[in-house]
């Protein structure tokens, strides 16, 4: 009997990824590619491509190559983003530009982008053009999102809608694409694949907003990154945007002082800003917004004509993202 | 009556390029893309795509979009290469990473890469998969060539064959691809398109070797770059590789001293190393090697079953590259 398990799918992909060669020489070009892929990660995005396929076809393994393409693309964006963010660590290990140098990270990223096109193109002729067009759109949007993210760092203020649009582009569209690509491989109609994408984009938005909340409120022992990183760097998340809007009197002054502080104790700043968030009820507001998108994603599924047990796989995935605490 | 002129084709492409939007927002992502394309250049590579098409079909204008893709790809590689080479100028104007910053140049380059896939995919269904596969191969090879080029900078010695392989990857394969893509769009058989590509790769090799010679021997008034740039930077071109192999006694000592010199007068170094090249007959050796590839390219055309007048367009292009003095 056909069945599907997201963790099993992720493991299958991890195994497949390890077996790919990606390229021979020069070693300085391909070793960083293999290195970043070896750092692990949950392989959620490519697993979603397999799941998207399984919704319409038991034989989800035919989506493995395109799924690998999704993961290679995602890691390409991480490699280039890490240069831009001057990030020293990725998943607890040295980033590529630290381990080698920025030039290597630029070029190795570029060749990963080529490989992602190769893997994603490994679909049947009848959906090749559409798969490509969707990938092109998604890839350009991810670049746009990253650029908005960098632009926002330089700006005094960012609006709520602008922030939502930025994370839609930077994070959510890839989740939507990963699912829709799988659905098309599984034989979904264009209409069906759009519904699956709509689900993906919305839970992707909910996921990123949840991520922002965890960045402030996660248990440090479970959380992979430093709790409070966004607060330390004055990242204009929805939470900060809402806090700036809501804060009055002493809270407003204190928040502004922390934002302008040059020399500060990191823990002190995180504790103080978190206190302000607590007083203003920012966590609840952000959670409400996050849940709004999850709800919108689940609602989209009502328009999806596949069996309930398969639809439940998508719901379970959404609930998993919604409830994670690290 | 159908006719084709490479300069007219380049002008047509320049006009078309100006009319493309490429993207809206954020401006920081798309302005650098339009900027680098506005710097001009001979538009040779995309003109070759039109020429490749015209060899097999009067209606070469149907290759315009893929030709634009070739030019956008070429400029994407220039944008990223300029970051890696820390180049201040491109065609006499500020490079993108200087005018904006490296992060903008990385990301704007990435989105150019996406756009090149979009334009190149604008071919008929029956050749879409092949066009993509050829472009993927070409793009990965260009990355490999650039990485070898950077690796060679760190190495003590580079062999002649290694150098040739590096410039084949970095420069020649794109010329071969540009032509072959056009040929396929024009309706060439796979076999015919391969011959056209073989011509392109070989004149591409001849072109780069000629470029190296001009870097030393061009008339500064006509040459766009600084004459002697490769000598100043100890670039391990075929000329330097040959000189290191041929030099004996006092020449060998002097050449080695210049290569190791930290503080030197640039003009003095260029003059001195050029003198050594002159004494060793390096210009002649390099010219012979360059001509060998042009000859090989011309010879390939004997296997091409298109009319002599169209074949002559390719020959004229090769002769133009071979004889240019700047």
XYZ file of C-alpha atoms in Angstrom:
652
model
C 0.000 0.000 0.000
C 1.249 3.442 -0.906
C 2.262 5.635 1.952
C 4.306 8.713 2.578
C 6.231 9.971 5.549
C 7.885 13.387 5.452
C 10.805 12.331 7.630
C 11.426 9.239 5.529
C 11.299 11.399 2.411
C 13.812 13.803 3.939
C 16.098 10.875 4.786
C 15.774 9.464 1.265
C 16.801 12.866 -0.084
C 19.714 13.143 2.311
C 20.963 9.772 1.057
C 20.461 10.727 -2.587
C 22.231 14.052 -2.100
C 25.252 12.269 -0.695
C 25.526 10.151 -3.822
C 25.544 13.040 -6.281
C 28.880 14.155 -7.698
C 27.858 17.609 -8.966
C 31.199 18.091 -10.690
C 34.837 17.091 -10.821
C 37.351 19.867 -11.279
C 38.376 22.344 -10.083
C 38.087 21.055 -6.542
C 37.905 24.654 -5.235
C 34.622 25.018 -7.137
C 32.913 21.756 -6.196
C 34.223 21.046 -2.679
C 32.320 24.046 -1.196
C 29.143 22.851 -2.932
C 29.471 19.392 -1.375
C 30.483 20.961 1.946
C 27.405 23.143 2.348
C 25.126 20.283 1.326
C 26.855 18.030 3.867
C 25.972 20.405 6.717
C 22.549 18.843 6.786
C 19.408 20.730 7.541
C 15.912 19.321 7.610
C 15.644 18.915 3.808
C 12.092 20.195 4.213
C 11.830 21.957 0.882
C 12.796 18.986 -1.295
C 10.702 16.678 0.893
C 7.787 18.955 0.025
C 8.466 18.373 -3.670
C 8.156 14.632 -3.036
C 5.026 15.196 -0.973
C 3.540 17.432 -3.669
C 4.107 14.616 -6.147
C 2.649 11.979 -3.816
C -0.585 13.935 -3.559
C -1.250 12.978 -7.170
C 0.838 9.868 -7.750
C 2.018 7.011 -5.511
C 5.329 6.972 -7.343
C 6.764 10.061 -5.676
C 10.309 8.904 -6.333
C 10.090 10.263 -9.835
C 10.335 13.711 -8.253
C 13.705 13.007 -6.630
C 15.889 14.834 -9.151
C 13.761 17.997 -9.198
C 13.626 17.794 -5.384
C 17.427 17.696 -5.301
C 17.369 20.760 -7.561
C 15.170 22.560 -5.019
C 17.594 21.739 -2.205
C 20.664 22.720 -4.248
C 18.981 26.010 -5.136
C 18.114 26.653 -1.482
C 21.710 26.000 -0.440
C 23.005 28.243 -3.239
C 20.954 31.092 -1.786
C 22.300 30.313 1.692
C 25.879 30.383 0.388
C 25.444 33.800 -1.237
C 23.329 35.179 1.652
C 26.039 34.178 4.129
C 28.586 36.279 2.198
C 26.242 39.259 2.213
C 25.391 38.838 5.914
C 29.054 38.199 6.791
C 27.801 35.173 8.720
C 30.604 33.202 10.385
C 28.559 30.064 10.997
C 25.961 28.001 9.172
C 24.401 25.134 11.092
C 27.176 25.427 13.673
C 29.943 25.030 11.087
C 32.099 27.558 9.267
C 30.415 29.244 6.345
C 31.947 28.720 2.908
C 33.326 32.257 2.605
C 35.031 31.801 6.001
C 36.383 28.323 5.300
C 37.555 29.291 1.805
C 36.956 32.915 0.811
C 34.259 35.143 -0.660
C 35.355 34.609 -4.242
C 35.053 30.859 -3.883
C 31.628 31.288 -2.258
C 30.428 33.513 -5.099
C 31.558 31.157 -7.834
C 30.679 27.900 -6.130
C 27.235 29.385 -5.523
C 26.957 30.260 -9.198
C 27.694 26.716 -10.272
C 25.184 25.390 -7.706
C 22.607 27.578 -9.409
C 23.438 25.883 -12.731
C 23.142 22.457 -11.131
C 19.755 23.348 -9.664
C 18.496 24.127 -13.183
C 19.849 20.780 -14.366
C 18.122 18.777 -11.656
C 14.877 20.705 -11.892
C 14.798 20.220 -15.667
C 14.678 16.480 -15.144
C 10.916 16.361 -15.623
C 8.748 15.074 -18.467
C 8.652 17.133 -21.645
C 5.047 18.112 -21.190
C 5.763 20.066 -17.990
C 9.342 21.173 -18.708
C 8.483 24.661 -19.897
C 6.110 25.296 -17.025
C 8.522 23.920 -14.415
C 11.221 26.212 -15.784
C 8.985 29.262 -15.924
C 7.875 28.677 -12.331
C 11.459 28.151 -11.190
C 12.649 31.288 -12.982
C 9.896 33.299 -11.317
C 10.627 31.796 -7.919
C 14.398 32.307 -8.222
C 14.050 35.950 -9.285
C 11.628 36.549 -6.414
C 14.030 35.026 -3.899
C 16.701 37.478 -5.172
C 14.207 40.340 -4.892
C 13.334 39.320 -1.339
C 16.976 39.188 -0.306
C 17.593 42.625 -1.825
C 14.549 44.094 -0.043
C 15.865 42.543 3.167
C 19.223 44.295 2.664
C 17.549 47.548 1.618
C 15.393 47.494 4.773
C 18.540 47.387 6.914
C 19.475 50.810 5.577
C 16.032 52.300 6.057
C 14.678 54.123 9.082
C 11.263 52.504 8.961
C 9.618 49.566 7.229
C 5.881 49.026 7.000
C 4.123 45.817 8.046
C 2.995 45.103 4.516
C 6.465 45.728 3.165
C 7.896 43.260 5.654
C 5.306 40.625 4.774
C 6.028 41.113 1.063
C 9.773 40.757 1.729
C 9.408 37.433 3.568
C 6.916 36.236 0.956
C 9.572 36.749 -1.693
C 12.580 35.636 0.315
C 11.120 32.546 1.980
C 7.523 31.672 1.163
C 7.565 31.477 -2.628
C 10.219 28.735 -2.576
C 8.036 26.600 -0.308
C 5.111 27.207 -2.655
C 7.269 26.372 -5.667
C 8.698 23.207 -4.101
C 5.190 21.875 -3.543
C 3.773 22.993 -6.873
C 6.681 21.512 -8.804
C 6.086 18.171 -7.109
C 2.353 18.385 -7.806
C 2.954 18.994 -11.519
C 5.360 16.049 -11.657
C 2.675 13.933 -10.006
C 0.229 14.867 -12.744
C -1.744 17.662 -11.082
C -3.679 19.994 -13.342
C -2.475 23.573 -13.450
C -5.409 24.532 -11.224
C -4.617 21.850 -8.646
C -0.964 22.817 -8.623
C -1.899 26.440 -7.959
C -3.928 25.431 -4.891
C -0.979 23.436 -3.568
C 1.274 26.442 -4.172
C -1.171 28.742 -2.383
C -1.063 26.416 0.604
C 2.746 26.435 0.467
C 3.125 30.204 0.220
C 0.756 30.785 3.129
C 2.287 28.247 5.481
C 5.650 29.633 4.339
C 4.585 33.071 5.568
C 3.267 31.578 8.810
C 6.538 29.656 9.152
C 8.726 32.766 8.806
C 6.609 34.782 11.238
C 6.818 31.864 13.671
C 10.585 31.845 13.122
C 10.740 35.510 14.078
C 8.808 34.761 17.279
C 11.104 31.858 18.134
C 14.098 34.123 17.552
C 12.900 36.035 20.625
C 11.056 33.413 22.647
C 12.667 30.030 21.947
C 14.349 27.985 24.650
C 18.083 28.595 24.056
C 18.892 24.940 24.792
C 16.744 23.763 21.889
C 17.234 26.679 19.462
C 19.994 26.324 16.854
C 20.788 30.040 16.692
C 21.380 32.658 19.342
C 18.044 33.601 20.894
C 17.571 37.348 20.497
C 19.747 37.648 17.392
C 17.131 39.780 15.639
C 16.859 42.083 18.653
C 20.637 42.486 18.857
C 20.860 43.428 15.163
C 17.765 45.693 15.193
C 16.222 43.501 12.495
C 12.995 45.152 11.386
C 10.794 42.100 11.861
C 7.050 42.318 12.130
C 7.524 42.208 15.907
C 9.776 45.267 15.991
C 7.584 47.075 13.480
C 4.528 46.410 15.674
C 6.390 47.379 18.839
C 7.472 50.699 17.314
C 3.864 51.362 16.392
C 2.400 50.334 19.745
C 4.937 51.707 22.203
C 4.074 54.938 23.996
C 5.666 57.044 26.710
C 8.495 55.374 28.597
C 8.347 52.192 26.488
C 8.736 54.198 23.297
C 11.735 56.085 24.699
C 13.377 52.941 26.037
C 12.864 51.027 22.774
C 14.296 53.910 20.763
C 17.292 54.112 23.093
C 18.041 50.422 22.632
C 17.740 50.763 18.853
C 20.222 53.638 18.868
C 22.605 52.145 21.434
C 26.080 51.552 20.007
C 27.837 49.892 22.928
C 25.610 47.583 24.887
C 25.539 44.292 26.697
C 23.804 41.896 24.310
C 21.966 39.944 26.990
C 20.815 43.134 28.633
C 19.426 44.473 25.358
C 17.661 41.207 24.547
C 16.106 41.049 28.027
C 15.034 44.691 27.957
C 13.510 44.639 24.476
C 11.800 41.323 25.224
C 10.293 42.954 28.323
C 8.949 45.771 26.174
C 7.503 43.211 23.745
C 5.899 41.446 26.721
C 4.359 44.642 28.039
C 2.962 45.467 24.607
C 1.675 41.966 23.872
C 3.814 41.699 20.735
C 4.181 37.935 20.957
C 0.435 37.495 20.881
C 0.010 39.917 17.975
C 2.716 38.184 15.954
C 1.333 34.746 16.786
C -2.084 35.865 15.652
C -0.640 37.080 12.343
C 1.333 33.864 11.889
C -1.745 31.771 12.604
C -3.736 33.851 10.140
C -1.462 32.649 7.358
C -1.520 29.038 8.512
C -5.318 29.221 8.590
C -5.349 30.725 5.118
C -3.115 27.889 3.937
C -5.366 25.229 5.461
C -8.407 26.925 3.964
C -6.877 26.711 0.497
C -6.829 22.942 0.858
C -10.618 22.860 0.878
C -10.415 23.616 -2.834
C -8.094 20.679 -3.447
C -9.737 17.590 -4.886
C -7.456 14.847 -3.620
C -8.280 12.159 -1.072
C -8.564 13.224 2.556
C -5.687 11.031 3.710
C -3.298 12.687 1.267
C -4.619 16.125 2.042
C -3.975 15.322 5.688
C -0.274 14.962 4.941
C -0.216 18.634 3.957
C -2.252 19.593 7.021
C 0.079 17.633 9.303
C 3.036 19.403 7.760
C 1.390 22.776 8.363
C 0.527 21.876 11.952
C 4.103 20.706 12.519
C 5.452 24.076 11.341
C 2.874 25.928 13.374
C 3.613 24.106 16.612
C 7.377 23.762 16.531
C 9.118 25.363 19.475
C 12.634 25.505 18.086
C 16.872 39.262 -50.631
C 18.068 37.863 -47.352
C 21.299 39.256 -46.026
C 23.180 39.464 -42.784
C 25.666 41.915 -41.387
C 27.314 41.287 -38.040
C 27.506 44.967 -37.158
C 23.861 45.514 -38.021
C 22.960 42.490 -35.932
C 24.947 43.880 -33.002
C 23.148 47.218 -33.389
C 19.768 45.507 -33.535
C 20.636 43.701 -30.297
C 21.830 46.881 -28.634
C 18.475 48.478 -29.475
C 16.522 45.463 -28.250
C 18.526 45.312 -25.018
C 17.669 48.914 -24.290
C 13.970 48.152 -24.543
C 13.971 45.284 -22.061
C 12.781 45.972 -18.534
C 14.266 42.902 -16.815
C 12.460 43.715 -13.572
C 10.801 46.393 -11.491
C 11.565 46.377 -7.801
C 13.738 46.585 -5.835
C 15.604 49.197 -7.807
C 18.880 48.194 -6.089
C 18.542 44.796 -7.760
C 17.623 45.842 -11.284
C 19.417 49.177 -11.718
C 22.876 47.494 -11.666
C 21.655 44.993 -14.264
C 20.560 47.789 -16.605
C 23.718 49.741 -15.791
C 26.170 47.022 -16.801
C 24.214 46.313 -19.978
C 24.230 50.028 -20.797
C 28.037 50.125 -20.753
C 27.969 48.757 -24.245
C 30.522 46.360 -25.611
C 30.601 44.886 -29.077
C 27.612 42.546 -28.466
C 29.610 39.958 -30.400
C 28.343 36.894 -28.589
C 24.627 37.549 -29.119
C 25.318 38.680 -32.695
C 26.855 35.241 -33.194
C 23.609 33.655 -32.045
C 21.793 35.611 -34.764
C 24.471 34.654 -37.279
C 24.271 31.004 -36.247
C 20.537 31.149 -36.898
C 20.961 32.915 -40.239
C 23.217 30.129 -41.462
C 20.130 27.924 -41.561
C 17.203 30.331 -41.798
C 16.748 33.798 -43.315
C 14.537 34.761 -40.405
C 17.341 35.252 -37.900
C 15.233 37.612 -35.819
C 13.548 34.686 -34.167
C 16.821 34.172 -32.297
C 16.721 37.636 -30.703
C 15.451 36.581 -27.274
C 17.938 33.723 -26.863
C 20.660 36.093 -28.132
C 19.693 38.591 -25.431
C 19.969 35.706 -22.958
C 23.528 35.053 -24.145
C 24.461 38.720 -23.634
C 22.786 38.902 -20.217
C 24.642 35.761 -19.172
C 27.956 37.179 -20.419
C 27.382 40.383 -18.463
C 26.392 38.410 -15.369
C 29.789 36.678 -15.498
C 31.504 40.054 -15.934
C 29.668 41.460 -12.906
C 30.737 38.578 -10.678
C 34.263 38.394 -12.145
C 34.755 42.101 -11.460
C 34.009 41.522 -7.758
C 36.493 38.653 -7.639
C 39.167 40.590 -9.526
C 38.474 43.749 -7.465
C 38.315 45.575 -10.799
C 37.585 49.304 -10.418
C 36.592 49.863 -14.031
C 34.603 48.070 -16.719
C 34.606 49.649 -20.173
C 35.988 52.836 -18.650
C 33.133 53.171 -16.160
C 32.828 52.202 -12.507
C 32.167 48.539 -11.912
C 28.916 47.608 -10.171
C 30.567 46.627 -6.881
C 32.338 50.015 -6.836
C 29.291 52.068 -7.800
C 27.026 50.172 -5.383
C 28.728 47.476 -3.306
C 29.754 43.824 -3.511
C 26.499 42.533 -2.065
C 24.496 44.334 -4.710
C 26.824 42.995 -7.407
C 26.448 39.428 -6.134
C 22.672 39.545 -6.011
C 22.109 41.589 -9.136
C 24.362 39.103 -10.915
C 22.286 36.237 -9.569
C 19.080 37.711 -10.939
C 20.778 38.343 -14.292
C 21.556 34.635 -14.371
C 17.839 33.902 -13.901
C 16.933 36.316 -16.685
C 19.434 34.684 -19.030
C 17.670 31.347 -18.496
C 14.348 33.022 -19.251
C 15.519 34.566 -22.503
C 17.393 31.478 -23.630
C 14.328 29.311 -22.962
C 12.390 31.333 -25.499
C 12.921 28.717 -28.215
C 10.591 26.204 -29.821
C 9.558 23.201 -27.729
C 11.445 20.770 -29.913
C 14.825 22.283 -29.056
C 14.073 23.565 -25.538
C 15.612 20.645 -23.675
C 18.738 20.635 -25.824
C 19.168 24.406 -25.613
C 18.915 24.182 -21.833
C 21.301 21.259 -21.552
C 23.854 23.063 -23.712
C 23.453 26.265 -21.728
C 23.805 24.434 -18.409
C 26.984 22.789 -19.656
C 28.353 26.061 -20.968
C 27.497 27.998 -17.799
C 29.081 25.411 -15.512
C 32.195 25.382 -17.697
C 32.474 29.178 -17.571
C 32.394 28.910 -13.747
C 35.027 26.165 -13.879
C 37.232 28.312 -16.129
C 36.966 31.301 -13.805
C 37.844 29.129 -10.806
C 40.862 27.630 -12.616
C 41.916 31.174 -13.497
C 41.781 32.146 -9.809
C 43.491 28.926 -8.733
C 46.315 29.558 -11.206
C 47.023 32.914 -9.554
C 47.948 31.059 -6.376
C 50.118 28.497 -8.110
C 53.837 28.659 -8.810
C 53.609 27.217 -12.293
C 50.919 26.491 -14.851
C 51.365 24.251 -17.879
C 50.575 25.307 -21.456
C 47.815 22.753 -21.741
C 46.321 23.799 -18.435
C 46.255 27.394 -19.593
C 44.598 26.463 -22.887
C 42.001 24.384 -21.039
C 41.311 27.301 -18.695
C 40.663 29.779 -21.526
C 38.627 27.168 -23.383
C 36.309 26.936 -20.383
C 36.337 30.591 -19.407
C 35.994 32.149 -22.855
C 35.761 29.805 -25.824
C 32.835 27.579 -24.859
C 30.474 30.549 -24.633
C 31.361 31.594 -28.181
C 30.756 28.028 -29.309
C 27.459 27.898 -27.410
C 26.258 31.255 -28.759
C 26.737 30.029 -32.313
C 25.352 26.553 -31.746
C 22.258 27.865 -30.001
C 21.561 30.106 -32.977
C 22.132 27.246 -35.395
C 19.636 25.036 -33.551
C 17.070 27.832 -33.571
C 17.645 28.170 -37.298
C 16.832 24.493 -37.768
C 20.309 22.970 -37.951
C 20.627 19.259 -37.305
C 22.478 18.262 -34.178
C 25.464 17.360 -36.348
C 25.474 20.712 -38.135
C 25.162 22.567 -34.852
C 28.166 20.690 -33.505
C 30.303 21.792 -36.445
C 29.270 25.406 -35.870
C 30.138 25.029 -32.209
C 33.527 23.525 -33.045
C 34.236 26.539 -35.246
C 33.175 28.829 -32.380
C 35.263 27.159 -29.702
C 38.362 27.193 -31.880
C 38.103 30.817 -32.978
C 37.283 31.562 -29.322
C 40.608 30.045 -28.318
C 42.393 31.939 -31.091
C 40.592 35.105 -29.968
C 41.736 34.806 -26.342
C 45.337 34.042 -27.313
C 45.228 37.048 -29.640
C 43.840 39.081 -26.739
C 46.817 38.062 -24.606
C 49.178 39.181 -27.371
C 47.386 42.525 -27.707
C 47.613 42.975 -23.946
C 51.368 43.245 -24.484
C 51.671 44.581 -28.021
C 48.610 46.735 -28.729
C 48.862 50.441 -29.488
C 47.844 52.116 -26.218
C 45.877 54.794 -28.098
C 43.578 52.190 -29.608
C 43.513 49.630 -26.769
C 40.659 49.887 -24.263
C 42.644 48.535 -21.318
C 46.100 49.341 -19.986
C 48.690 47.774 -22.280
C 50.881 45.481 -20.193
C 48.243 44.762 -17.562
C 48.969 41.029 -17.676
C 52.712 41.667 -17.283
C 52.126 43.979 -14.307
C 49.969 41.364 -12.552
C 52.216 38.377 -13.431
C 49.257 36.756 -15.178
C 50.323 33.280 -16.244
C 49.306 33.620 -19.869
C 50.606 31.350 -22.571
C 53.182 34.048 -23.314
C 54.599 34.074 -19.802
C 54.453 30.280 -19.608
C 56.422 30.057 -22.856
C 58.869 32.744 -21.754
C 59.572 30.923 -18.485
C 60.239 27.774 -20.468
C 62.438 29.413 -23.112
C 64.439 31.898 -21.058
C 68.011 30.973 -20.186
C 70.897 32.676 -18.437
C 70.508 36.414 -17.911
C 67.002 36.478 -19.422
C 65.817 33.813 -17.005
C 67.255 35.665 -14.029
C 65.830 39.014 -15.133
C 62.376 37.561 -15.800
C 62.346 35.857 -12.417
C 63.417 39.090 -10.718
C 60.557 41.001 -12.324
C 58.070 38.298 -11.309
C 59.252 38.521 -7.708
C 59.555 42.311 -7.579
C 57.238 43.863 -5.012
C 57.892 47.560 -5.542
C 58.443 48.462 -9.142
C 57.720 51.081 -11.747
C 54.925 49.633 -13.847
C 56.115 51.058 -17.148
C 59.639 49.872 -16.467
C 58.441 46.338 -15.752
C 56.252 46.249 -18.845
C 59.101 47.515 -21.041
C 61.624 45.100 -19.551
C 59.445 41.999 -19.766
C 58.335 42.940 -23.274
C 62.033 43.172 -24.226
C 62.588 39.671 -22.878
C 59.551 38.440 -24.865
C 61.044 40.112 -27.948
C 64.409 38.480 -27.486
C 62.790 35.066 -27.041
C 60.360 35.444 -29.959
C 57.346 34.958 -27.680
C 55.042 37.091 -29.812
C 55.687 34.897 -32.813
C 55.189 31.696 -30.828
C 51.921 32.930 -29.358
C 50.727 34.196 -32.742
C 51.483 30.825 -34.251
C 49.449 29.095 -31.528
C 46.600 31.565 -31.946
C 46.593 31.060 -35.706
C 46.606 27.313 -35.222
C 43.217 27.564 -33.520
C 41.815 29.935 -36.117
C 42.965 27.518 -38.807
C 41.350 24.641 -36.941
C 38.138 26.630 -36.747
C 38.165 27.414 -40.459
C 38.913 23.776 -41.241
C 35.832 22.684 -39.289
C 33.705 24.699 -41.701
C 34.661 22.378 -44.528
C 32.333 19.852 -42.894
C 29.446 22.302 -42.847
C 26.863 21.823 -45.580
C 25.492 25.334 -45.940
C 25.878 27.655 -48.917
C 29.290 29.232 -49.459
C 28.008 32.779 -49.016
C 26.652 32.002 -45.560
C 29.722 30.031 -44.613
C 31.739 33.083 -45.641
C 30.008 35.094 -42.937
C 31.575 32.807 -40.361
C 34.953 32.993 -42.095
C 34.805 36.779 -42.224
C 34.023 36.850 -38.529
C 37.001 34.610 -37.801
C 39.292 36.705 -39.970
C 38.066 39.854 -38.246
C 38.966 38.402 -34.843
C 42.287 37.164 -36.142
C 43.325 40.503 -37.605
C 42.073 42.965 -35.034
C 44.789 45.162 -33.568
C 42.908 46.388 -30.482
